[in-house]
CSV table of C-alpha atoms in Angstrom, one decimal:
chain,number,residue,atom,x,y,z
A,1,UNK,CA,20.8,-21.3,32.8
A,2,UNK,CA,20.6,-19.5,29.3
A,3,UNK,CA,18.2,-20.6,27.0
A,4,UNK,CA,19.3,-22.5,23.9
A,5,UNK,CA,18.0,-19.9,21.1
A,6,UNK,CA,15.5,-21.7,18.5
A,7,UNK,CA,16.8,-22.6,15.0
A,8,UNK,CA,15.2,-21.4,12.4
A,9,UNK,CA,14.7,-21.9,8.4
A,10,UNK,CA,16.5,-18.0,8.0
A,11,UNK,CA,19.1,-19.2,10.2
A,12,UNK,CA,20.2,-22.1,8.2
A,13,UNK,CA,19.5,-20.6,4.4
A,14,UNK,CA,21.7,-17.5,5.8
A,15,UNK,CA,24.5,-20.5,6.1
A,16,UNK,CA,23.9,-22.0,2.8
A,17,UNK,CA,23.6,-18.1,1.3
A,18,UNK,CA,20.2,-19.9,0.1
A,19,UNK,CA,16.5,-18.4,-0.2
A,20,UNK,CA,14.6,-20.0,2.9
A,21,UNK,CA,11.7,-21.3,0.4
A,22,UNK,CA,14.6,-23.6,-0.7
A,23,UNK,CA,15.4,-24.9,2.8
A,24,UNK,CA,12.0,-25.6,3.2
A,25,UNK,CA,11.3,-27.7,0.1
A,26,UNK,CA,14.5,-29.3,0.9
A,27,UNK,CA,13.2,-30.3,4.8
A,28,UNK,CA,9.5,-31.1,3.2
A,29,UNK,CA,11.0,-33.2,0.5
A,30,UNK,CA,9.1,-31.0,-2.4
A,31,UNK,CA,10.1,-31.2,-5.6
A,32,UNK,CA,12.5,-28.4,-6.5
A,33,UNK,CA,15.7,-28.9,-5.0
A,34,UNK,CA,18.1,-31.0,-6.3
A,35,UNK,CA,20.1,-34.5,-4.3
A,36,UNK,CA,22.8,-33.3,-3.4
A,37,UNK,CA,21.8,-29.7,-2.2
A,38,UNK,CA,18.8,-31.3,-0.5
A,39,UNK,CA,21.1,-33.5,1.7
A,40,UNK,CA,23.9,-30.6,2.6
A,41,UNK,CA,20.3,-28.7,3.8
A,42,UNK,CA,19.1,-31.7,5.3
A,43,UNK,CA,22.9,-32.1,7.5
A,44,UNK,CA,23.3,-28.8,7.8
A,45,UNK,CA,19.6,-28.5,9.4
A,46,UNK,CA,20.6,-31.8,12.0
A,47,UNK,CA,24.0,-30.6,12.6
A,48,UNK,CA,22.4,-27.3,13.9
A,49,UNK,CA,19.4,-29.1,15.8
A,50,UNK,CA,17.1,-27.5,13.5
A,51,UNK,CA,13.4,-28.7,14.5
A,52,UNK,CA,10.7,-29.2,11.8
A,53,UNK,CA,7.1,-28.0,12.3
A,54,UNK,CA,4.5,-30.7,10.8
A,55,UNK,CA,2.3,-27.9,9.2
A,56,UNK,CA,5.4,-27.1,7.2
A,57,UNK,CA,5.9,-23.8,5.4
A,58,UNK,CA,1.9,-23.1,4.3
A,59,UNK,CA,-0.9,-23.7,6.3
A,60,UNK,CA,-2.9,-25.7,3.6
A,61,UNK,CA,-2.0,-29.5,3.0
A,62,UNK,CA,1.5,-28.8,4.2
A,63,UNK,CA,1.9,-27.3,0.4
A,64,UNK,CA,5.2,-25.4,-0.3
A,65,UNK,CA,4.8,-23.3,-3.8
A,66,UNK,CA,7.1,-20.2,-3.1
A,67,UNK,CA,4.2,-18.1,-4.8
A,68,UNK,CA,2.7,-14.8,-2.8
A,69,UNK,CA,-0.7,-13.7,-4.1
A,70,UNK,CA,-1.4,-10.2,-4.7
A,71,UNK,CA,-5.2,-9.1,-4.6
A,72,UNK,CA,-6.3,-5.8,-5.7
A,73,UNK,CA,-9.8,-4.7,-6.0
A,74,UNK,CA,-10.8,-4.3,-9.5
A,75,UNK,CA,-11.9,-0.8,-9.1
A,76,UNK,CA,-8.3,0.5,-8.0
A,77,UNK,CA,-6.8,-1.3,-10.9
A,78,UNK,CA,-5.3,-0.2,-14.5
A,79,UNK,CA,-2.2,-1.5,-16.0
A,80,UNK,CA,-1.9,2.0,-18.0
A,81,UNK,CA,-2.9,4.4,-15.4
A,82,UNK,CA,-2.3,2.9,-11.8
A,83,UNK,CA,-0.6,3.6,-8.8
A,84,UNK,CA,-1.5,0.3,-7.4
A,85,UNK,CA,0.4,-1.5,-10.6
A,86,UNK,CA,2.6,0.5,-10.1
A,87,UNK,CA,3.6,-0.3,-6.2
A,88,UNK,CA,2.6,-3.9,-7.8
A,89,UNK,CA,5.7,-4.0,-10.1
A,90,UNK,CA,7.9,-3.0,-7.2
A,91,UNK,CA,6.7,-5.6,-4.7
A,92,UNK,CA,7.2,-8.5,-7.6
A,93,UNK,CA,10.7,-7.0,-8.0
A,94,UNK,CA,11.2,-7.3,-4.3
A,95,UNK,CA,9.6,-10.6,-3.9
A,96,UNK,CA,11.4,-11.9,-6.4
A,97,UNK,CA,15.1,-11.0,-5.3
A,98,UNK,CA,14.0,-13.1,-2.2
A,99,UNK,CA,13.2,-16.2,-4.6
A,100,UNK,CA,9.6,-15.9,-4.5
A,101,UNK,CA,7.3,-15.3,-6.9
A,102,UNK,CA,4.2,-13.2,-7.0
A,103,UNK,CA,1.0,-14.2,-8.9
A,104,UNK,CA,-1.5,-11.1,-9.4
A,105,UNK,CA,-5.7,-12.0,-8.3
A,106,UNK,CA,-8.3,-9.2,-9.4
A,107,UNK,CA,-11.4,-9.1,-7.0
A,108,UNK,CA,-14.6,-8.2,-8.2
A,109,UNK,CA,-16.6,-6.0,-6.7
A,110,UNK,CA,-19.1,-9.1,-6.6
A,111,UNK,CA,-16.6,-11.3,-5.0
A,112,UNK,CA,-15.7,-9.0,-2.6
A,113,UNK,CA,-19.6,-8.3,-2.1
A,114,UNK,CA,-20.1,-12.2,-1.5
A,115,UNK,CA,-17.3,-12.4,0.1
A,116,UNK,CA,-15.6,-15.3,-1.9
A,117,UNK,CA,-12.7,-16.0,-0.9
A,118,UNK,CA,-9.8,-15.7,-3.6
A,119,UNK,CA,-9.2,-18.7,-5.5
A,120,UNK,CA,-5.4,-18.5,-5.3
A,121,UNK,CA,-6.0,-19.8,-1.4
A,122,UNK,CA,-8.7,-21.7,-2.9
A,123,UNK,CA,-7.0,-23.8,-5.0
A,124,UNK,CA,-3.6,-23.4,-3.2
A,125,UNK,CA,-1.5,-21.9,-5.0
A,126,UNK,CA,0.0,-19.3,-2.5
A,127,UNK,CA,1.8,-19.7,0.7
A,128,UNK,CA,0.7,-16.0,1.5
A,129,UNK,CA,-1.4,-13.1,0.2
A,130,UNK,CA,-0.7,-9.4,0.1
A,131,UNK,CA,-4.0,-7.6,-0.1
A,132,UNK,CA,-3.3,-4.1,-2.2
A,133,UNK,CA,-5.9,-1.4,-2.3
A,134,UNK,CA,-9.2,-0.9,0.2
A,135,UNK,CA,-11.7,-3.6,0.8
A,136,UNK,CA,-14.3,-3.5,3.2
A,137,UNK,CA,-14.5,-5.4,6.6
A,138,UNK,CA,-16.8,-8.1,5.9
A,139,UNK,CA,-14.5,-9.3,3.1
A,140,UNK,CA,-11.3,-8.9,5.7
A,141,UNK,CA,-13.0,-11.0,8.2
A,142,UNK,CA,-13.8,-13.9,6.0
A,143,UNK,CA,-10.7,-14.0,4.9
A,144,UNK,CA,-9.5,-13.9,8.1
A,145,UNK,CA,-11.4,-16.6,9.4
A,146,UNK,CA,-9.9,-18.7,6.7
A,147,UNK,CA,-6.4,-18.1,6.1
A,148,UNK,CA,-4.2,-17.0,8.7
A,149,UNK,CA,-0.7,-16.0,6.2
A,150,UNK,CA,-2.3,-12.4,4.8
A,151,UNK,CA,-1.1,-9.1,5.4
A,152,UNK,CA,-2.7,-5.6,3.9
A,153,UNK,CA,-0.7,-3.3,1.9
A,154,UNK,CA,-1.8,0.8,1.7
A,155,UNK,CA,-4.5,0.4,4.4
A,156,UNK,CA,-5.7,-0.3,7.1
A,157,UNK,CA,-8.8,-1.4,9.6
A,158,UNK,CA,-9.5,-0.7,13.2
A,159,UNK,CA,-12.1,-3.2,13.3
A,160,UNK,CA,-10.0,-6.1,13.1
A,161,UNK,CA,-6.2,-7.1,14.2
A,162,UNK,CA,-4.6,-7.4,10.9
A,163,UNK,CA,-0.7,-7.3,9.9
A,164,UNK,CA,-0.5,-4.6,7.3
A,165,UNK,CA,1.9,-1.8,5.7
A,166,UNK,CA,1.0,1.6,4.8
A,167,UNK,CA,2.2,5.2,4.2
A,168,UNK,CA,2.8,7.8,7.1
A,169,UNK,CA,-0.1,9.8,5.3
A,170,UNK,CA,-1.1,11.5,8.7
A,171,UNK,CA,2.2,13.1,8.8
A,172,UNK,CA,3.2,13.6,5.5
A,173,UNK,CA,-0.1,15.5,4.2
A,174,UNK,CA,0.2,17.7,8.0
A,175,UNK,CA,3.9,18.6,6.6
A,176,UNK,CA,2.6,19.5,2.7
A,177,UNK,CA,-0.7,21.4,4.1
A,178,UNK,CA,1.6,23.5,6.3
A,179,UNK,CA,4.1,24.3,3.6
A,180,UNK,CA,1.2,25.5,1.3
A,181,UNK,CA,-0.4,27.8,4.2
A,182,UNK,CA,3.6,28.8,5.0
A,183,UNK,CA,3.7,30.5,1.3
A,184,UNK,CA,0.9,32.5,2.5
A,185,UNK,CA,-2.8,30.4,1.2
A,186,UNK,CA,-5.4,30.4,3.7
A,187,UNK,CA,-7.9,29.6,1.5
A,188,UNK,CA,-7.6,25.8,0.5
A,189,UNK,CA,-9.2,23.2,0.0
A,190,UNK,CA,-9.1,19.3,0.1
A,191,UNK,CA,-9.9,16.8,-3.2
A,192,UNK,CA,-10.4,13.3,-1.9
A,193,UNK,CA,-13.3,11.4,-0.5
A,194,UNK,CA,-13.2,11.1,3.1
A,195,UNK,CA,-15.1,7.4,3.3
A,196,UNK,CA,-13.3,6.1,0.2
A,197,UNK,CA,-9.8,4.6,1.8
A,198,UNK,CA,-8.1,5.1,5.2
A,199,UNK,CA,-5.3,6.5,3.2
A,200,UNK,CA,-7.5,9.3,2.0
A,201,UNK,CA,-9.1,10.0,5.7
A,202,UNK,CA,-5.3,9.9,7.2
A,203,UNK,CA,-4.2,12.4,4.6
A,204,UNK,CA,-7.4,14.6,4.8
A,205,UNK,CA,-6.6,14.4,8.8
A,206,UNK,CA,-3.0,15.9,8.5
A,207,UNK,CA,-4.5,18.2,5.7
A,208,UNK,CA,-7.1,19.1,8.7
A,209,UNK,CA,-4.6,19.6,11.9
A,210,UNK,CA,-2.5,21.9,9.6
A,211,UNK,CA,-5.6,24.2,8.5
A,212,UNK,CA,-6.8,24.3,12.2
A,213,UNK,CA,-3.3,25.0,13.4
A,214,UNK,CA,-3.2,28.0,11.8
A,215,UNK,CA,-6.8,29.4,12.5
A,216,UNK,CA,-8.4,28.2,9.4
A,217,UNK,CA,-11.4,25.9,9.4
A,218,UNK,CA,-11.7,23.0,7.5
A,219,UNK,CA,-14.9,20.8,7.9
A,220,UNK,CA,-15.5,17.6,6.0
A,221,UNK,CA,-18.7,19.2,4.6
A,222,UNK,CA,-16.0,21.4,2.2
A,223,UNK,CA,-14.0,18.6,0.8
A,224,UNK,CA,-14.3,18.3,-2.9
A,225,UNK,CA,-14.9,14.7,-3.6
A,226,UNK,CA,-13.0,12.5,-6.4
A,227,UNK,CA,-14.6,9.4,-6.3
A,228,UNK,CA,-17.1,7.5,-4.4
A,229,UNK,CA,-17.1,5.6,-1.1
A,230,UNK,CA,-16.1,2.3,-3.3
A,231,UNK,CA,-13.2,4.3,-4.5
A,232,UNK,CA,-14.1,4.3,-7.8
A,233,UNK,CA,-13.1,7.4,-9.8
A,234,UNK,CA,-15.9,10.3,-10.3
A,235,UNK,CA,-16.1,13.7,-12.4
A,236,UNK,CA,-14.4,16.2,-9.7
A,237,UNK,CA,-16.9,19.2,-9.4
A,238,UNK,CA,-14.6,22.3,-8.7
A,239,UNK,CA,-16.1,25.9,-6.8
A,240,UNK,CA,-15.9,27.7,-9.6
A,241,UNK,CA,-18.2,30.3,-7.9
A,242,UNK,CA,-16.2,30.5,-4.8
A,243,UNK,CA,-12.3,29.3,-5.7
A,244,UNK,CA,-9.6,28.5,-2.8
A,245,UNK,CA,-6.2,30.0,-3.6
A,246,UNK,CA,-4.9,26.3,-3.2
A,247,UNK,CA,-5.7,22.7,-3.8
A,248,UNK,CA,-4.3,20.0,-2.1
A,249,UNK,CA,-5.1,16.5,-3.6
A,250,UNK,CA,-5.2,13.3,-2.2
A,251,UNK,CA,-2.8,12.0,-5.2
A,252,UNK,CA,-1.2,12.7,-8.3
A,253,UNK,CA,-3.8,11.3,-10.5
A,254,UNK,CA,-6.4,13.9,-8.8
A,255,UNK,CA,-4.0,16.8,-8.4
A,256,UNK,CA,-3.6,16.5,-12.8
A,257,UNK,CA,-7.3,16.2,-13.2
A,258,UNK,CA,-8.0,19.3,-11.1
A,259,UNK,CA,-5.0,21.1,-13.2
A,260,UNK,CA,-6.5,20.2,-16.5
A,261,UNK,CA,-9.8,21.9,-15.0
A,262,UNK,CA,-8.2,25.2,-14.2
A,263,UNK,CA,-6.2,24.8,-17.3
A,264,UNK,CA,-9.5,24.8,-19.1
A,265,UNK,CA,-11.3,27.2,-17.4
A,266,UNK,CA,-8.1,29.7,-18.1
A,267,UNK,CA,-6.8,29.3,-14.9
A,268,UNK,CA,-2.8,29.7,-14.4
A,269,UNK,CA,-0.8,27.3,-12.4
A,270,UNK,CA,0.1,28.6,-9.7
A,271,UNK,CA,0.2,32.4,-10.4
A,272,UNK,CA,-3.4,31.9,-10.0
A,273,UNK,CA,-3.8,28.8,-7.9
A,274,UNK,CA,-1.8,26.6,-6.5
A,275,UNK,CA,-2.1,22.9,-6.3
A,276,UNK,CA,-0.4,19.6,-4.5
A,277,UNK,CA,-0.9,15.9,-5.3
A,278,UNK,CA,0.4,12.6,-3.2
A,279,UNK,CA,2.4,9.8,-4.0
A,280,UNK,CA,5.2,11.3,-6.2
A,281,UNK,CA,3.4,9.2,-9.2
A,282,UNK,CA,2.0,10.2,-12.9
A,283,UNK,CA,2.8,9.2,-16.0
A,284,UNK,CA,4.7,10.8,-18.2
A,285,UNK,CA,3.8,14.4,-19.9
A,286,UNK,CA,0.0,14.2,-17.5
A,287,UNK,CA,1.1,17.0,-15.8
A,288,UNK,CA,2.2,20.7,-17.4
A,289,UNK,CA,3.5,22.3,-14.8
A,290,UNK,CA,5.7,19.8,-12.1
A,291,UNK,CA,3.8,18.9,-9.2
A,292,UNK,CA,4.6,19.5,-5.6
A,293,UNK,CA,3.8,16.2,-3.9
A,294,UNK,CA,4.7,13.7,-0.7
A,295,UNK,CA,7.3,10.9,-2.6
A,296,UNK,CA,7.1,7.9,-0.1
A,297,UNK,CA,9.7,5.0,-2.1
A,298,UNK,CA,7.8,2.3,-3.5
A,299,UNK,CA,11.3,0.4,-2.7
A,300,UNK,CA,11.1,0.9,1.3
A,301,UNK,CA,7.2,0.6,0.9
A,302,UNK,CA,8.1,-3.2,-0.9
A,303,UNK,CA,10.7,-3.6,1.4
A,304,UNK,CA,8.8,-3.6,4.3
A,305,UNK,CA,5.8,-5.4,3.0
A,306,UNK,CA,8.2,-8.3,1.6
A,307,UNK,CA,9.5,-8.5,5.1
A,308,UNK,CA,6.2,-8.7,6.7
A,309,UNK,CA,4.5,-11.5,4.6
A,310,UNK,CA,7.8,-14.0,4.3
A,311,UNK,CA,8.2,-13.8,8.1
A,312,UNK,CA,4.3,-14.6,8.4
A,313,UNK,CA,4.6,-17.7,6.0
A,314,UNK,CA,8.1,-19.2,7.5
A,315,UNK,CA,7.1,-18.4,11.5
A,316,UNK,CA,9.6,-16.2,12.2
A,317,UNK,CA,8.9,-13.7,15.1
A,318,UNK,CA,8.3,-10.3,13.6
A,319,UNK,CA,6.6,-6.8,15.4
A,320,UNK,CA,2.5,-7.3,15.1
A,321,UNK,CA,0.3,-4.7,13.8
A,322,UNK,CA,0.9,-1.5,11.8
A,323,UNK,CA,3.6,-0.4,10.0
A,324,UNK,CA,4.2,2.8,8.9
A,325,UNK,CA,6.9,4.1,5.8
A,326,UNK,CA,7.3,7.5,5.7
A,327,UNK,CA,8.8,10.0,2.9
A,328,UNK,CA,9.3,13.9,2.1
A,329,UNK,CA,8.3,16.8,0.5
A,330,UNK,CA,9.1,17.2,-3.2
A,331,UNK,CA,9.2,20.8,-4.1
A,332,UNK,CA,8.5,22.0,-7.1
A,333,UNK,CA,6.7,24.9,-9.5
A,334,UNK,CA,3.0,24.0,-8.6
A,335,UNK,CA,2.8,26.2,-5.7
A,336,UNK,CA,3.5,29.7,-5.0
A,337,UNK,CA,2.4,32.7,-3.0
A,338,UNK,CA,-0.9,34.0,-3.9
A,339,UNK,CA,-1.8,36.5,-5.4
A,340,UNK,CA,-2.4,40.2,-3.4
């Protein structure tokens, strides 16, 4: 005998052409919704045997606020020069076009030392939380022993079994590295701390398994650090004694620092080195000379992180684990052949 397929909240918003956050406030009488909606939902929901949980749609008191936290670690953070408020922006557009909204939570690096939890699950104002940007372990775990309805966003931890979304950086910075060392550069060399985020160690990794490909060596011991191991942003100290024909730059941001050093210096980009950046992000007139990067959409990047974190907080089954969103190579006048 078939089995009689479970009814869900998506099932009955998708017949109402409704947000599911409504259905739910409807179901758990919250305020929001008004009488007469409320009892087509309520019908609609015993009409198609629809079965209500007693937890509800958030895991604290049963509370139903159609918020999504966002937590980003201070040091990653700056409304006028970020990639993380960037992706930000794009994830509260997303959010929002599913009739949710999305309230922003700074960590400091003492609350994420102590690990305290945020105070938007404190005080219950979230059905879910997106964490954006690297934190470390302990912090994950605390959290995690707390609060159930988080996912991470642009990393990643092997320590713990956590839903999160990030960028195919593995593959990406492989694809970049091997187009640089394909216009003839054998001397290169990587900017971005390896111990800083797993984004940087997956894109030194591809940068690595390119270099080594091709018969070039490429220990960690030559990578030409950015920031420190908190990911906080350092002066970049370039080999001005021994110079690579090529840099390739964990991100954008980095890539235009480096540029303005050789820029400095009197070096010409790329007739006399070449250089890459990551992320397909800088603002406006940073950059003199357009920047071969990796764009990855913030839109699919959303997308899939939206997807993730309103599945979590209305139970709906979704895929466990890691997701990756992958992008291409943008091509432009930062790199060239080098020089004979």
């Amino acid at each position: 005998m078939e089995q009689k397929k479970k009814v869900t909240l998506s099932d009955i918003a998708a017949k109402l052409d409704i947000s599911v956050v409504t259905v739910s406030k409807a179901l758990s009488n919250k305020e929001g919704v008004g009488d007469e909606l409320r009892k087509q939902i309520k019908d609609l929901a015993a009409e198609m045997g629809y079965k209500q949980k007693k937890n509800g749609i958030s895991q604290l008191n049963g509370k139903i606020t159609g918020n999504i936290g966002i937590l980003i670690p201070n040091r990653f953070f700056s409304q006028n020069y970020s990639f993380y408020w960037y992706l930000f922006n794009f994830v509260s557009t997303e959010l929002l076009s599913r009739n949710y909204y999305s309230i922003m939570e700074l960590l400091s690096d003492k609350d994420e030392e102590e690990c305290t939890i945020p105070r938007l699950i404190q005080d219950n104002k979230v059905d879910g939380l997106i964490v954006l940007g690297q934190t470390n372990d302990r912090y994950l775990k605390t959290i995690h022993a707390n609060y159930d309805n988080f996912i991470l966003l642009d990393f990643y931890t092997n320590k713990l079994q956590l839903d999160c979304v990030s960028n195919d950086d593995y593959y990406c910075s492989y694809m970049l590295t091997s187009y640089v060392i394909s216009q003839g550069h054998k001397k290169i060399r990587f900017v971005g701390n390896f111990d800083a985020t797993t984004s940087i160690r997956d894109r030194y990794m591809g940068f690595y398994k390119a270099m080594l490909e091709n018969g070039f060596e490429a220990p960690v011991s030559t990578i030409i650090n950015d920031r420190d191991k908190k990911g906080s942003k350092i002066d970049i100290k370039l080999p001005y004694d021994d110079m690579p024909t090529a840099f390739v730059c964990n991100c954008d941001e980095t890539a235009a620092i480096v540029c303005e050093k050789l820029i400095e210096k009197g070096y010409k980009i790329p007739e006399d080195i070449s250089v890459t950046g990551f992320d397909d992000y800088l603002p406006n007139g940073r950059m003199s000379v357009p920047l071969t990067t990796v764009h990855i959409k913030p839109e699919d990047t959303a997308r899939v992180a939206a997807d993730l974190i309103i599945s979590k907080i209305t139970k709906q089954p979704y895929m466990k684990g890691r997701h990756l969103v992958s992008g291409k190579i943008i091509l432009r006048d930062s790199v060239t052949s080098p020089q004979q």
